mmCIF file of C-alpha atoms and ligand atoms in Angstrom:
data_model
loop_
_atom_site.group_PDB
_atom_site.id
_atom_site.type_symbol
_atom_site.label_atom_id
_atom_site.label_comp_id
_atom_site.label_asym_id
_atom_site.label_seq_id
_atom_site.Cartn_x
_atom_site.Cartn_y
_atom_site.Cartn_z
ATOM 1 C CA UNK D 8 117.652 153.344 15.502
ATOM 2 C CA UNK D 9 115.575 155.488 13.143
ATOM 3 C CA UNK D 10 113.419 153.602 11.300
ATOM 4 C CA UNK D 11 111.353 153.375 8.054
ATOM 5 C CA UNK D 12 109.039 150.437 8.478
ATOM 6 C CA UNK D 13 107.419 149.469 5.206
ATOM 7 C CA UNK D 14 104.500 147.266 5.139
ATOM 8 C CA UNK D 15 104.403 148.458 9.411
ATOM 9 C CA UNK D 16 100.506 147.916 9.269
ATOM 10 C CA UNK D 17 100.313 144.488 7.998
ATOM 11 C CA UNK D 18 100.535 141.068 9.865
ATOM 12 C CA UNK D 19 104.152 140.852 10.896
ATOM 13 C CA UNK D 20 104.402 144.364 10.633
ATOM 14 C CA UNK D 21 101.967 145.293 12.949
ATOM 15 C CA UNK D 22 104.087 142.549 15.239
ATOM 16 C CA UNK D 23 107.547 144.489 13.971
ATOM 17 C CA UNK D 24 106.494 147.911 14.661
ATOM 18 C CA UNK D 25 105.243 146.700 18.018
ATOM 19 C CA UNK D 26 108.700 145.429 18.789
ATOM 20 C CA UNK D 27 111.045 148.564 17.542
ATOM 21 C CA UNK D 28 108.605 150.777 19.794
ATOM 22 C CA UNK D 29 109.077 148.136 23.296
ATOM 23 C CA UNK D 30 112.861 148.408 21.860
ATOM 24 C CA UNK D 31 112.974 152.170 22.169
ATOM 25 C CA UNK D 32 113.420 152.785 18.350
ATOM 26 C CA UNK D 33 111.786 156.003 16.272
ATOM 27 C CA UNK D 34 109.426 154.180 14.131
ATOM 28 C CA UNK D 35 107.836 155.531 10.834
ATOM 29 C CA UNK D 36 105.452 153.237 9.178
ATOM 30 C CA UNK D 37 104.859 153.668 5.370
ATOM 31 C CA UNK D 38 101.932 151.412 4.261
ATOM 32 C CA UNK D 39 99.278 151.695 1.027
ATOM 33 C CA UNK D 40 96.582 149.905 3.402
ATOM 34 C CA UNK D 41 95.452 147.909 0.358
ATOM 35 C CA UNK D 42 92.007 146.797 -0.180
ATOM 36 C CA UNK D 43 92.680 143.319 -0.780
ATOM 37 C CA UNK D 44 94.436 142.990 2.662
ATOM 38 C CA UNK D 45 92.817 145.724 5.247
ATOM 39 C CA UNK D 46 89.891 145.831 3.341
ATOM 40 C CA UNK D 47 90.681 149.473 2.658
ATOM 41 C CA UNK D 48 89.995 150.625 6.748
ATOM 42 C CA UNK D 49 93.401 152.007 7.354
ATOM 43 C CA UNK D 50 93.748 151.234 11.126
ATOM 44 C CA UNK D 51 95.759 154.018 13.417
ATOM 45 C CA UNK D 52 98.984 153.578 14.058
ATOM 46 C CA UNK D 53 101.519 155.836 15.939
ATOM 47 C CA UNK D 54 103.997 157.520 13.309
ATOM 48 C CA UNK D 55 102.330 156.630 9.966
ATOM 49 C CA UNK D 56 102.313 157.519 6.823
ATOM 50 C CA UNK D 57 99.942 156.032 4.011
ATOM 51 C CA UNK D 58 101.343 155.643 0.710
ATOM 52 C CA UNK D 59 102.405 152.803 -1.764
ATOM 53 C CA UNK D 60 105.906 152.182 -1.642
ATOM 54 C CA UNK D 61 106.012 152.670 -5.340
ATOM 55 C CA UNK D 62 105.249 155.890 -5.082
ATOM 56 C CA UNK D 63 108.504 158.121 -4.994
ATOM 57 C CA UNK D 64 107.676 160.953 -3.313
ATOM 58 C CA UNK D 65 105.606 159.158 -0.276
ATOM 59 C CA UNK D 66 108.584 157.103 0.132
ATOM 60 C CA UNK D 67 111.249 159.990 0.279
ATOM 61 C CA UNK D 68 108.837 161.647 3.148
ATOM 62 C CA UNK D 69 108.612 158.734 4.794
ATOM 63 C CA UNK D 70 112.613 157.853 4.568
ATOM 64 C CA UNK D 71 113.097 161.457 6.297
ATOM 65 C CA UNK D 72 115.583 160.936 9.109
ATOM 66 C CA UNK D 73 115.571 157.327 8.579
ATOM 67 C CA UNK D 74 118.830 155.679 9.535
ATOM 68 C CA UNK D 75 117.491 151.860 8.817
ATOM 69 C CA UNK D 76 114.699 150.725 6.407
ATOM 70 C CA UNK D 77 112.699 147.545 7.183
ATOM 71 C CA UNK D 78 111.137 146.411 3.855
ATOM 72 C CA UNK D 79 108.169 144.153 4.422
ATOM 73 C CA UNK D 80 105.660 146.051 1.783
ATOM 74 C CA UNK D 81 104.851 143.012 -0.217
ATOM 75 C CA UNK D 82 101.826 141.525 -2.291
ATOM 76 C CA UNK D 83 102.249 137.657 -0.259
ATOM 77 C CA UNK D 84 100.621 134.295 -0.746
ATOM 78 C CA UNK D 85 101.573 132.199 -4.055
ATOM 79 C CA UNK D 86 99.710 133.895 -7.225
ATOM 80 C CA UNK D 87 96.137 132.923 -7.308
ATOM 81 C CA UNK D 88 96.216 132.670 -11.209
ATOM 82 C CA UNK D 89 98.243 134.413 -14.034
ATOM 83 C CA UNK D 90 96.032 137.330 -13.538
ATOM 84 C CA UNK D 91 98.402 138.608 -10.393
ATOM 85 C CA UNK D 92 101.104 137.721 -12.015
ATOM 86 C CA UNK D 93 101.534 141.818 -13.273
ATOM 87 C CA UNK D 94 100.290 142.868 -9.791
ATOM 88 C CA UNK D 95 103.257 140.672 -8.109
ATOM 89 C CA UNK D 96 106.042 142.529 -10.321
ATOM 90 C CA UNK D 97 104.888 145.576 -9.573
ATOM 91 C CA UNK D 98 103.838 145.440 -5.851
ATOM 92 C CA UNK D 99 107.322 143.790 -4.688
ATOM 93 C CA UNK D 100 109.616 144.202 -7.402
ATOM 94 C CA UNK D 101 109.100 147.467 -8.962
ATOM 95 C CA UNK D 102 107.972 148.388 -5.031
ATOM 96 C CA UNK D 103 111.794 147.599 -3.894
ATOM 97 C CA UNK D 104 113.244 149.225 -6.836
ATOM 98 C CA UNK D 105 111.678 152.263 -5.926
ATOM 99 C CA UNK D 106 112.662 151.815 -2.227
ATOM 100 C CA UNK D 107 115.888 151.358 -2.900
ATOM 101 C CA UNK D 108 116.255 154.238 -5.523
ATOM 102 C CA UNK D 109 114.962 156.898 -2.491
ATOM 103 C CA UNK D 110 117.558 155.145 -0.182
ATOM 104 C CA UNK D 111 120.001 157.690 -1.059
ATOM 105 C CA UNK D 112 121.277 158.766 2.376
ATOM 106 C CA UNK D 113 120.398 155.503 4.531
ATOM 107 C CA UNK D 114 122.718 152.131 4.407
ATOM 108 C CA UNK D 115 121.358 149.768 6.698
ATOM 109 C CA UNK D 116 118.426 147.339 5.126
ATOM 110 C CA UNK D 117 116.288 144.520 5.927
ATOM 111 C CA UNK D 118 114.704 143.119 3.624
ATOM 112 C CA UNK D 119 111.508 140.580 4.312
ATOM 113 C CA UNK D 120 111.987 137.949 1.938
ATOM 114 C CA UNK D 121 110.745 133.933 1.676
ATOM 115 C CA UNK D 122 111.487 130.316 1.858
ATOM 116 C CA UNK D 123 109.293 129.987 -1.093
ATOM 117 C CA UNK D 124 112.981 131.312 -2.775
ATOM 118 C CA UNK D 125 113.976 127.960 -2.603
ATOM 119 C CA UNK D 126 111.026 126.208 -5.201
ATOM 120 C CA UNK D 127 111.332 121.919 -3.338
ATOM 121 C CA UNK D 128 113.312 122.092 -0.231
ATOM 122 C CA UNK D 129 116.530 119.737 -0.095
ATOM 123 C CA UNK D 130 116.450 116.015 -1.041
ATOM 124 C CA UNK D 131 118.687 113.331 -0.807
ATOM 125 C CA UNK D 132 118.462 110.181 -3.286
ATOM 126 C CA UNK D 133 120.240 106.951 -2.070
ATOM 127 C CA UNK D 134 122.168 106.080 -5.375
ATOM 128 C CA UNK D 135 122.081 109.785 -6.452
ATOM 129 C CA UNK D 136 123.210 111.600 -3.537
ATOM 130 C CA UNK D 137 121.511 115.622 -2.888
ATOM 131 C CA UNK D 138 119.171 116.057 -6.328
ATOM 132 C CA UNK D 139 117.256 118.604 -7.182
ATOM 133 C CA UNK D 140 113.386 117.172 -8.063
ATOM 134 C CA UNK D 141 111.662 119.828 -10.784
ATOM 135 C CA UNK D 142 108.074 120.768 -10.495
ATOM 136 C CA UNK D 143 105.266 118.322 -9.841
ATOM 137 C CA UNK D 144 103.724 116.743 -12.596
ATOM 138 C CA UNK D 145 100.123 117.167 -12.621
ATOM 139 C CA UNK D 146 99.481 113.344 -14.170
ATOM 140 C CA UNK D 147 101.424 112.271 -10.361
ATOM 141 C CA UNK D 148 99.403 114.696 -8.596
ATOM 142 C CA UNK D 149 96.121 113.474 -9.813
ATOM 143 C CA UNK D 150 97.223 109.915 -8.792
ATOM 144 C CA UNK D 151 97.955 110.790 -5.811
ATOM 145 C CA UNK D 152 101.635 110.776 -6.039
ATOM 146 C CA UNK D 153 102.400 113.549 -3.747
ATOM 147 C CA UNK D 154 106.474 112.628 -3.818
ATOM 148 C CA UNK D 155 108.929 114.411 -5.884
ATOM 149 C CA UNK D 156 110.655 111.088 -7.184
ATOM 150 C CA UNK D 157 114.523 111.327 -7.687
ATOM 151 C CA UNK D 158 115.055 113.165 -11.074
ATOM 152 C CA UNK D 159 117.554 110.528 -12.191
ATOM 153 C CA UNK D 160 116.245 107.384 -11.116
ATOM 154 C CA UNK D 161 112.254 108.068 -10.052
ATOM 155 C CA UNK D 162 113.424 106.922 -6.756
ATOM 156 C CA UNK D 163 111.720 107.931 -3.521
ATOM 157 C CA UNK D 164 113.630 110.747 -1.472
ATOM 158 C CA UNK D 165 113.962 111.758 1.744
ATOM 159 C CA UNK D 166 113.222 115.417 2.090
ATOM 160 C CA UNK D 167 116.131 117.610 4.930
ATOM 161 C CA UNK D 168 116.414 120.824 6.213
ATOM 162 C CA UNK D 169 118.012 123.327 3.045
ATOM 163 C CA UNK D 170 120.698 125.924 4.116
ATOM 164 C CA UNK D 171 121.007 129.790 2.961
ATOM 165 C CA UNK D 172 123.521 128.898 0.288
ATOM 166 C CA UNK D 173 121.218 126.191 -1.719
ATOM 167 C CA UNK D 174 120.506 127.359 -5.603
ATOM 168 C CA UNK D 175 117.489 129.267 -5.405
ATOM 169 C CA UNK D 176 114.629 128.001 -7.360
ATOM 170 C CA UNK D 177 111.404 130.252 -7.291
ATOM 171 C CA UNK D 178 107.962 128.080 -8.455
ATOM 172 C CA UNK D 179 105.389 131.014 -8.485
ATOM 173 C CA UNK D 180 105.138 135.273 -9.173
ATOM 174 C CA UNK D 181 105.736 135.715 -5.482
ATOM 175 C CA UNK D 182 108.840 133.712 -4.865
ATOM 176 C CA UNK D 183 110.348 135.030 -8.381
ATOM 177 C CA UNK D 184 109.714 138.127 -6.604
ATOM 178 C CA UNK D 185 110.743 137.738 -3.435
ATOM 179 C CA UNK D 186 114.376 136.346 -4.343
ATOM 180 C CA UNK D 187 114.534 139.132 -7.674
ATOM 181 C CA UNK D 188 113.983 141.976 -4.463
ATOM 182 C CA UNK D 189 117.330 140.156 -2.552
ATOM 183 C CA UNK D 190 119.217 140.591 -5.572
ATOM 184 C CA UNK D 191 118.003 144.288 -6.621
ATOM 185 C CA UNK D 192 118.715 144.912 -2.745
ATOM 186 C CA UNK D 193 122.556 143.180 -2.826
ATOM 187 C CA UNK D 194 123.013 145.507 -6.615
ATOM 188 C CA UNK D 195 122.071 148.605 -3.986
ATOM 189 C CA UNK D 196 124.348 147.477 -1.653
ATOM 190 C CA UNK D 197 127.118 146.880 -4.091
ATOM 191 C CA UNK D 198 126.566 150.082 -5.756
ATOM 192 C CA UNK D 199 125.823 152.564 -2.748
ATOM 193 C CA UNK D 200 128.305 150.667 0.298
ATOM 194 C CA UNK D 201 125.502 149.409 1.843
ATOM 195 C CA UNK D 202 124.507 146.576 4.272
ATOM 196 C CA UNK D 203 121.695 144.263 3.535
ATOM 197 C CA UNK D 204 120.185 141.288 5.376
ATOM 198 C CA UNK D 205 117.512 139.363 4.176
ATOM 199 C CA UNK D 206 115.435 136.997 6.198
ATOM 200 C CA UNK D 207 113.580 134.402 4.466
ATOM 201 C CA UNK D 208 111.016 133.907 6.257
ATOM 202 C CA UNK D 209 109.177 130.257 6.850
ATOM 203 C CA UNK D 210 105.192 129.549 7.441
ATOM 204 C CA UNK D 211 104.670 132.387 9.693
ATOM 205 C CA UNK D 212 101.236 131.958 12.050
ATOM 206 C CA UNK D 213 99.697 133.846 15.002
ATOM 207 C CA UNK D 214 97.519 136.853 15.947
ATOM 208 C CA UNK D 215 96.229 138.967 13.266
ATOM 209 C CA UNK D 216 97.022 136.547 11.053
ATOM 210 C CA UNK D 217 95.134 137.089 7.464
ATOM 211 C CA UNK D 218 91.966 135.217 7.068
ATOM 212 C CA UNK D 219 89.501 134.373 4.603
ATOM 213 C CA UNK D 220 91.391 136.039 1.708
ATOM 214 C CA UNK D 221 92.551 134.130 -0.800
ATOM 215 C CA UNK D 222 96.495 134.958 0.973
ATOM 216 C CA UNK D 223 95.452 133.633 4.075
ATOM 217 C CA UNK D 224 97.936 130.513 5.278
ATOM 218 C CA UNK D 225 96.843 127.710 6.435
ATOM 219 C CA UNK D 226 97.035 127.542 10.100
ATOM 220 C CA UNK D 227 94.605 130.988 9.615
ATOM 221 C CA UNK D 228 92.434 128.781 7.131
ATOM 222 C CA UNK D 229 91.994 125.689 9.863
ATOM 223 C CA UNK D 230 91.220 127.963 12.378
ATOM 224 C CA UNK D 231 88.152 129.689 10.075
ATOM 225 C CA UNK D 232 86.959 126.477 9.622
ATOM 226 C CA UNK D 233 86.891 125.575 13.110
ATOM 227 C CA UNK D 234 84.879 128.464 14.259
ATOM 228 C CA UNK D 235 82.398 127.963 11.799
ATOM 229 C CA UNK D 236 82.200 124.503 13.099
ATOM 230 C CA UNK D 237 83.804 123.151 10.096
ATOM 231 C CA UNK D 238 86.341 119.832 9.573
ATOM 232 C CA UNK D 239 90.154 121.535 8.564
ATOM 233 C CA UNK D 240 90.536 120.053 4.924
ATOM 234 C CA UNK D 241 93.945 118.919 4.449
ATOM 235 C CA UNK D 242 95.404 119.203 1.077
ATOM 236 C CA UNK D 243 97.418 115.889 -0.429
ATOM 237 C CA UNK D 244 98.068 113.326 2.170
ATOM 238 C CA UNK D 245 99.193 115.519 4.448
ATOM 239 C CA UNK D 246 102.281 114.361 5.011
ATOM 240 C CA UNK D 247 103.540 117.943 3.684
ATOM 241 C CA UNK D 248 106.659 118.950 5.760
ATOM 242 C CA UNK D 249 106.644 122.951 6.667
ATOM 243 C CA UNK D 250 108.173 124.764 9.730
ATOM 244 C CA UNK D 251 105.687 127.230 11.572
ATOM 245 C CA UNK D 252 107.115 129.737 12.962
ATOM 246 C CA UNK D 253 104.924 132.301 15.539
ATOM 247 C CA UNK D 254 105.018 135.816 14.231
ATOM 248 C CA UNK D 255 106.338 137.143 17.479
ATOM 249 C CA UNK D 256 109.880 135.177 17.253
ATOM 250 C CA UNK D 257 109.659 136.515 13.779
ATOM 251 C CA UNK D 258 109.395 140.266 15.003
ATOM 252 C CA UNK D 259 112.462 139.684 17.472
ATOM 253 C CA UNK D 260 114.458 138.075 14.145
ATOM 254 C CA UNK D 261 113.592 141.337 12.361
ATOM 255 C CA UNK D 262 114.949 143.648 14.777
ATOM 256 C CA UNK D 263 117.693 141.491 16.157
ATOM 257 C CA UNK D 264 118.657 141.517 12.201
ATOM 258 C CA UNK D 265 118.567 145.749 12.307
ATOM 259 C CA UNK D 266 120.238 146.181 15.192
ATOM 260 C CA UNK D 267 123.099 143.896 14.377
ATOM 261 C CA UNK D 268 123.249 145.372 10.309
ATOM 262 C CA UNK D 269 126.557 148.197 10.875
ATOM 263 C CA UNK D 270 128.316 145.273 11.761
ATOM 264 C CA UNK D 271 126.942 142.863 9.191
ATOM 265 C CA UNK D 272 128.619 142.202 5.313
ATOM 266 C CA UNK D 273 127.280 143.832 2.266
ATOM 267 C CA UNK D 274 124.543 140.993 1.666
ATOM 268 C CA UNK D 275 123.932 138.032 4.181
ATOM 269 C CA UNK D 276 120.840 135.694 3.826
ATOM 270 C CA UNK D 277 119.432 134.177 7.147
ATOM 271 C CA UNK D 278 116.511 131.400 7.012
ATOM 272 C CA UNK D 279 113.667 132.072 10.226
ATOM 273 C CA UNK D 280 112.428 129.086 11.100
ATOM 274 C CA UNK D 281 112.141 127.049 14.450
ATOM 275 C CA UNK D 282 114.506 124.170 12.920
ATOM 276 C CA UNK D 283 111.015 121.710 14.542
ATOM 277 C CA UNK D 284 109.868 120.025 11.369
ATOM 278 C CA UNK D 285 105.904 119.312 11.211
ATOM 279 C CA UNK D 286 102.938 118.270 8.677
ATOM 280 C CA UNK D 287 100.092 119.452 7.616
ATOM 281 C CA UNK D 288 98.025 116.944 8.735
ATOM 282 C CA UNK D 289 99.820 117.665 12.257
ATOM 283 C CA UNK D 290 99.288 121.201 12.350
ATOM 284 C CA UNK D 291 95.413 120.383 11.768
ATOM 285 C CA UNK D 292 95.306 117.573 14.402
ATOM 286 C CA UNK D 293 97.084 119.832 16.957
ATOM 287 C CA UNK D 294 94.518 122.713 15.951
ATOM 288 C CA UNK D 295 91.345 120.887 16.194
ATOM 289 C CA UNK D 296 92.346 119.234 19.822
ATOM 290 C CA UNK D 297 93.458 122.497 20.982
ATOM 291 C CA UNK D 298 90.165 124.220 19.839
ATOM 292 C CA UNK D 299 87.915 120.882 20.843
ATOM 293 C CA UNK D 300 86.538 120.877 17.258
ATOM 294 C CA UNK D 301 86.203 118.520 14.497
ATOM 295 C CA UNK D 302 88.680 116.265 13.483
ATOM 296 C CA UNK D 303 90.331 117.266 10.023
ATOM 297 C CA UNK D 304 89.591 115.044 6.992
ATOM 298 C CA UNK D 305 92.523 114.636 4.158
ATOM 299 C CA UNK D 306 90.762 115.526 1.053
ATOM 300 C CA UNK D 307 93.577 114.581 -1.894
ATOM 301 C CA UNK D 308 93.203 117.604 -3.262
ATOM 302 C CA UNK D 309 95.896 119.614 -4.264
ATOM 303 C CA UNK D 310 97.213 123.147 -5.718
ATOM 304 C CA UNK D 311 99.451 122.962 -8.212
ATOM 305 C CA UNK D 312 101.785 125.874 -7.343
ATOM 306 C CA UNK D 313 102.590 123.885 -4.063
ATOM 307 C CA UNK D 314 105.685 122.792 -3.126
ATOM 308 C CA UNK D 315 106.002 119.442 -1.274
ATOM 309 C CA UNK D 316 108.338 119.758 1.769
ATOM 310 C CA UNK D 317 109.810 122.680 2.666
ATOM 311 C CA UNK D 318 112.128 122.748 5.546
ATOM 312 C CA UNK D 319 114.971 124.999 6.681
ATOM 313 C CA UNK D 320 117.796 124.868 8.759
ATOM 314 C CA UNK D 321 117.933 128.220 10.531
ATOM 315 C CA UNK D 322 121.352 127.236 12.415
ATOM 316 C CA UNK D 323 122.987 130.909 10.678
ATOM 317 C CA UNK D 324 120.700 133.039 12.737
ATOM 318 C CA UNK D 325 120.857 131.631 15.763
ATOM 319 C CA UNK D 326 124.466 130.819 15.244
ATOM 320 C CA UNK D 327 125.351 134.314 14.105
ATOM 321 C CA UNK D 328 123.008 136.733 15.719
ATOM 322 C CA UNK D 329 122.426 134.588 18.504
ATOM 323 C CA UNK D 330 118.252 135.146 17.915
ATOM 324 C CA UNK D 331 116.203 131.919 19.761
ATOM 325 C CA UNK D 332 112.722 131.193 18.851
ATOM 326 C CA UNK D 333 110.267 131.154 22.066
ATOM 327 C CA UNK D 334 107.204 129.434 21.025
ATOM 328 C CA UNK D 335 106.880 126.186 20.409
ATOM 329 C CA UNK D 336 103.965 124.808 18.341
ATOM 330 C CA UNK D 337 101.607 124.130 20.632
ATOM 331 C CA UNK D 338 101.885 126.980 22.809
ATOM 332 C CA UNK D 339 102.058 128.997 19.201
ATOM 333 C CA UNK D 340 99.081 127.665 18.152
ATOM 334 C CA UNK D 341 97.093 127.978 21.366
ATOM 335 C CA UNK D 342 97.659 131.872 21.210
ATOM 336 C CA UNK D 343 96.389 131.774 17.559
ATOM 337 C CA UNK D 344 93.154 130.194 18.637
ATOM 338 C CA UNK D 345 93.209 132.848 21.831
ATOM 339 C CA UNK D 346 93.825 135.327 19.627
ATOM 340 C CA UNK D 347 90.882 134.554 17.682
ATOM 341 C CA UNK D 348 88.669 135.800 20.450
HETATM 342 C C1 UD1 T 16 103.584 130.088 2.902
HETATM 343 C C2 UD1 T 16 103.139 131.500 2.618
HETATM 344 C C3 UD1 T 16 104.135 132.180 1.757
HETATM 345 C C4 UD1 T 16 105.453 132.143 2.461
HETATM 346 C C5 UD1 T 16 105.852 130.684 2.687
HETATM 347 C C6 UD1 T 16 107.149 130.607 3.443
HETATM 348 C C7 UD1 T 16 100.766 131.987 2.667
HETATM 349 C C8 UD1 T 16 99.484 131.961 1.909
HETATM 350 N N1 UD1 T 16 101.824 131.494 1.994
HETATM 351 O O1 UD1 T 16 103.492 129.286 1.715
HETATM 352 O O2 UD1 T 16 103.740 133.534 1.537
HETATM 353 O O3 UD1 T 16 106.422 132.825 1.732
HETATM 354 O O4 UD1 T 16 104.860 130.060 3.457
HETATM 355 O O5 UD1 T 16 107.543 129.286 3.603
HETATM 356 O O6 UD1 T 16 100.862 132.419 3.786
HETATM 357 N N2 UD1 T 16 96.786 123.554 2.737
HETATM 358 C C9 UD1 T 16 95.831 122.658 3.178
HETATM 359 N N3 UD1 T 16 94.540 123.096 3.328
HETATM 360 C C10 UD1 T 16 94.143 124.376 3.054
HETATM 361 C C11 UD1 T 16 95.130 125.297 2.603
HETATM 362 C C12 UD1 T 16 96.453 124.848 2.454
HETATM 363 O O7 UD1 T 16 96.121 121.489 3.427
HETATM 364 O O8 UD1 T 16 92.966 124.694 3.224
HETATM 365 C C13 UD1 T 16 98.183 123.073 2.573
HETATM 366 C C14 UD1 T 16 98.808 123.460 1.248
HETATM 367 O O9 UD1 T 16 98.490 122.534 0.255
HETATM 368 C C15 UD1 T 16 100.296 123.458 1.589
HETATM 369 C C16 UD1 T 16 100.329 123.835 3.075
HETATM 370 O O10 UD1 T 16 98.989 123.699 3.549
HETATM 371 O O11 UD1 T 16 100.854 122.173 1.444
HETATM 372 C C17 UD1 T 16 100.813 125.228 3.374
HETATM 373 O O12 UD1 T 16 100.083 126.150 2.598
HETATM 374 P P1 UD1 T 16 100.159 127.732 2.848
HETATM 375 O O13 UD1 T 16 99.767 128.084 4.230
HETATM 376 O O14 UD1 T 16 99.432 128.389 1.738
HETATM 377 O O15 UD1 T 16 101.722 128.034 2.851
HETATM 378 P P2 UD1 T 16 102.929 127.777 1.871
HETATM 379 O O16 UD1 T 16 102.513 127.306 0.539
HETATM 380 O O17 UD1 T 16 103.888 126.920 2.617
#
C-alpha cells in the first residue's frame, strides 16, 4: 500500500507508522506536531511532512500518490472544560472534513475513532431488560453513588460487553467528535464509492504513552505517580470497568483494517479491545506490584465527564479480519513500566 498516515507522529501513530514500514508499505506521515502534545519538538521521522490536517494544501501534498489514508490526527482525551470545546470541532471534525474533501483520487480509509462513541456501555436491568442509564447525576456522585441505576426503576444493573451496532451516545466534545468524523467519513464514502472502516478504539496503554498532560490516560498517570514515589489515586471506588488494550495490538488492528479495506463494504465499524474486562482499582494494583511501589489509595473523587463501565465486545474484528490481540495485561503493563526507562 501507499499510505497517508495522519497523526503518524503521535502515540499510536508513532506505533502505526512503525508497523506499515516492518509491513513493507510507502508511508507518508502528515502531522501539525502540536504544542500541547510534542511540546512543539517535532521529532524525525522517515517520510514526513508537517502540517495541520486542516490545512488544504499540506494535506493534498501529503495525499500525493496515496492509495490508502489512515486518519488518526485528532485532539484526544475528554474536554478539559468548555474552553476546548471550539478546539475539539475544529481539530477532528473540521480536520476530517478537510481530509476527506482532498481525498479526491484515493478510496480506501481508516478512520481512528473511540469507544467513548458509545456515552455508558451496555446494561441489563432484571425487570427492565437492556436500558439505557443517562448521564450521572452529580447529587449521586457526591454520595458516592458511582452506579448508573436502571432508568425505569432506580434498580442496580449489571454492566456487559456493547457491540458495534449499539445507539451511539457521545458524553463529551471528543466523543461528539469522534462518532460526527465516522459519519462525515460514511457521507464520503456514499458520495465518492468509497470504503471506510472505523476502529473504535478502547483504553489504549504502552510505550510513549502521553504523560503529565492533562490527555494523558490513566495507566500513563499511575505510572507518573509511581516514579515520583507517589500512591496511584483511584478515582470513585474503583470498581470502574474499562478494557486496556496495548498500543502494539492496536497498530496490527490498524493495518490489518487497511490491508483488508478493497474488500471491505462502504462503512463497517469494528470495536479494538482485548474482550478481558478489568477495573481501575485493578489496573493500579497490578501497576504498583509490578513496579514494587506504593499501594494505590481510592480517593472518591470523581470527574464528571466520566463514564462508569465501558466494555466492548470486539468479537467483529477478530471474527471478520481474523486480527488477535498479543498482550495480555500484565505482560502489557510490564512493558509500559520498561518502557518508562
Ligand atoms: C480513554 C481515553 C479516550 C479514549 C477512551 C476509549 C484518555 C485520556 N482518554 O477514556 O481518549 O477514547 O479511553 O475508551 O486517554 N482515573 C483514575 N485516576 C486518575 C485518572 C483517571 O482513577 O488519576 C480513572 C477515571 O476516573 C476513569 C478511568 O480512570 O474512570 C479511565 O480514565 P482515562 O484513562 O482518562 O480514560 P477514559 O475516560 O476511559
Amino acid at each position: 500500500m501507499k499510505v497517508l498516515l495522519t497523526g503518524g507522529a503521535g502515540f499510536i501513530g508513532t506505533h502505526v507508522h512503525d508497523q506499515l514500514l516492518a509491513e513493507g508499505h510507502e508511508v507518508t506521515v502528515l502531522d501539525s506536531f502540536r504544542p500541547d502534545v510534542h511540546g512543539g519538538r517535532p521529532a524525525p521521522r522517515p517520510g514526513l511532512v508537517i502540517g495541520d490536517i486542516r490545512d488544504a494544501d499540506a494535506v493534498t501534498k501529503a495525499l500525493d500518490g496515496a492509495d490508502t489514508v489512515i486518519h488518526l490526527a485528532a485532539k484526544v482525551g475528554l474536554g478539559v472544560n468548555l474552553d476546548d470545546i471550539d478546539d475539539y470541532v475544529s481539530s477532528n471534525s473540521l480536520g476530517t472534513a478537510v481530509l476527506l474533501k482532498c481525498m479526491t483520487s484515493v478510496r480506501n480509509l481508516v478512520f481512528a475513532s473511540s469507544m467513548v462513541v458509545y456515552g455508558e456501555g451496555r446494561y441489563d436491568c432484571e425487570t427492565h431488560g437492556q436500558v439505557a442509564p443517562g448521564p450521572r447525576r452529580t447529587e449521586d456522585l457526591d454520595r458516592g453513588r458511582f452506579e448508573p441505576p436502571c432508568p425505569h426503576c432506580q434498580a442496580p444493573l449489571k454492566p456487559g460487553l456493547v457491540t458495534e451496532d449499539a445507539v451511539p451516545d457521545p458524553r463529551n466534545a471528543y466523543a461528539a467528535g469522534k462518532l460526527n468524523g465516522e459519519h462525515l467519513a460514511a457521507t464520503w464514502a456514499r458520495e465518492t464509492g468509497g470504503r471506510v472502516t472505523a476502529l473504535r478504539f478502547h483504553n489504549v496503554y504502552g510505550p510513549g504513552m502521553p504523560r503529565n498532560t492533562p490527555y494523558a490516560g490513566v495507566a500513563a498517570i499511575f505510572r507518573s505517580a509511581l516514579e515520583r514515589g507517589e500512591t496511584p489515586r483511584v478515582f470513585e471506588d474503583g470498581g470502574q470497568r474499562r478494557d486496556f488494550v496495548h498500543v502494539r495490538d492496536v497498530a496490527a488492528a490498524v493495518t490489518l483494517a487497511a490491508s483488508a479495506l478493497p474488500q471491505q463494504p462502504p462503512f463497517r465499524a469494528y470495536n479494538v479491545g482485548t474482550g478481558t474486562v478489568t477495573t481501575i482499582g485493578e489496573v493500579a494494583t497490578e501497576l504498583a506490584a509490578a513496579y514494587g511501589g506504593p499501594q494505590p489509595i481510592v480517593t472518591g473523587q470523581y470527574r464528571l465527564g466520566d463514564v462508569r463501565h465501558i466494555t466492548a465486545s470486539s468479537d467483529r474484528l477478530k471474527d471478520e479480519l481474523g486480527w488477535k490481540p498479543a498482550y495480555d495485561l500484565r505482560t502489557g503493563l510490564e512493558d509500559l513500566l520498561r518502557s518508562a526507562g
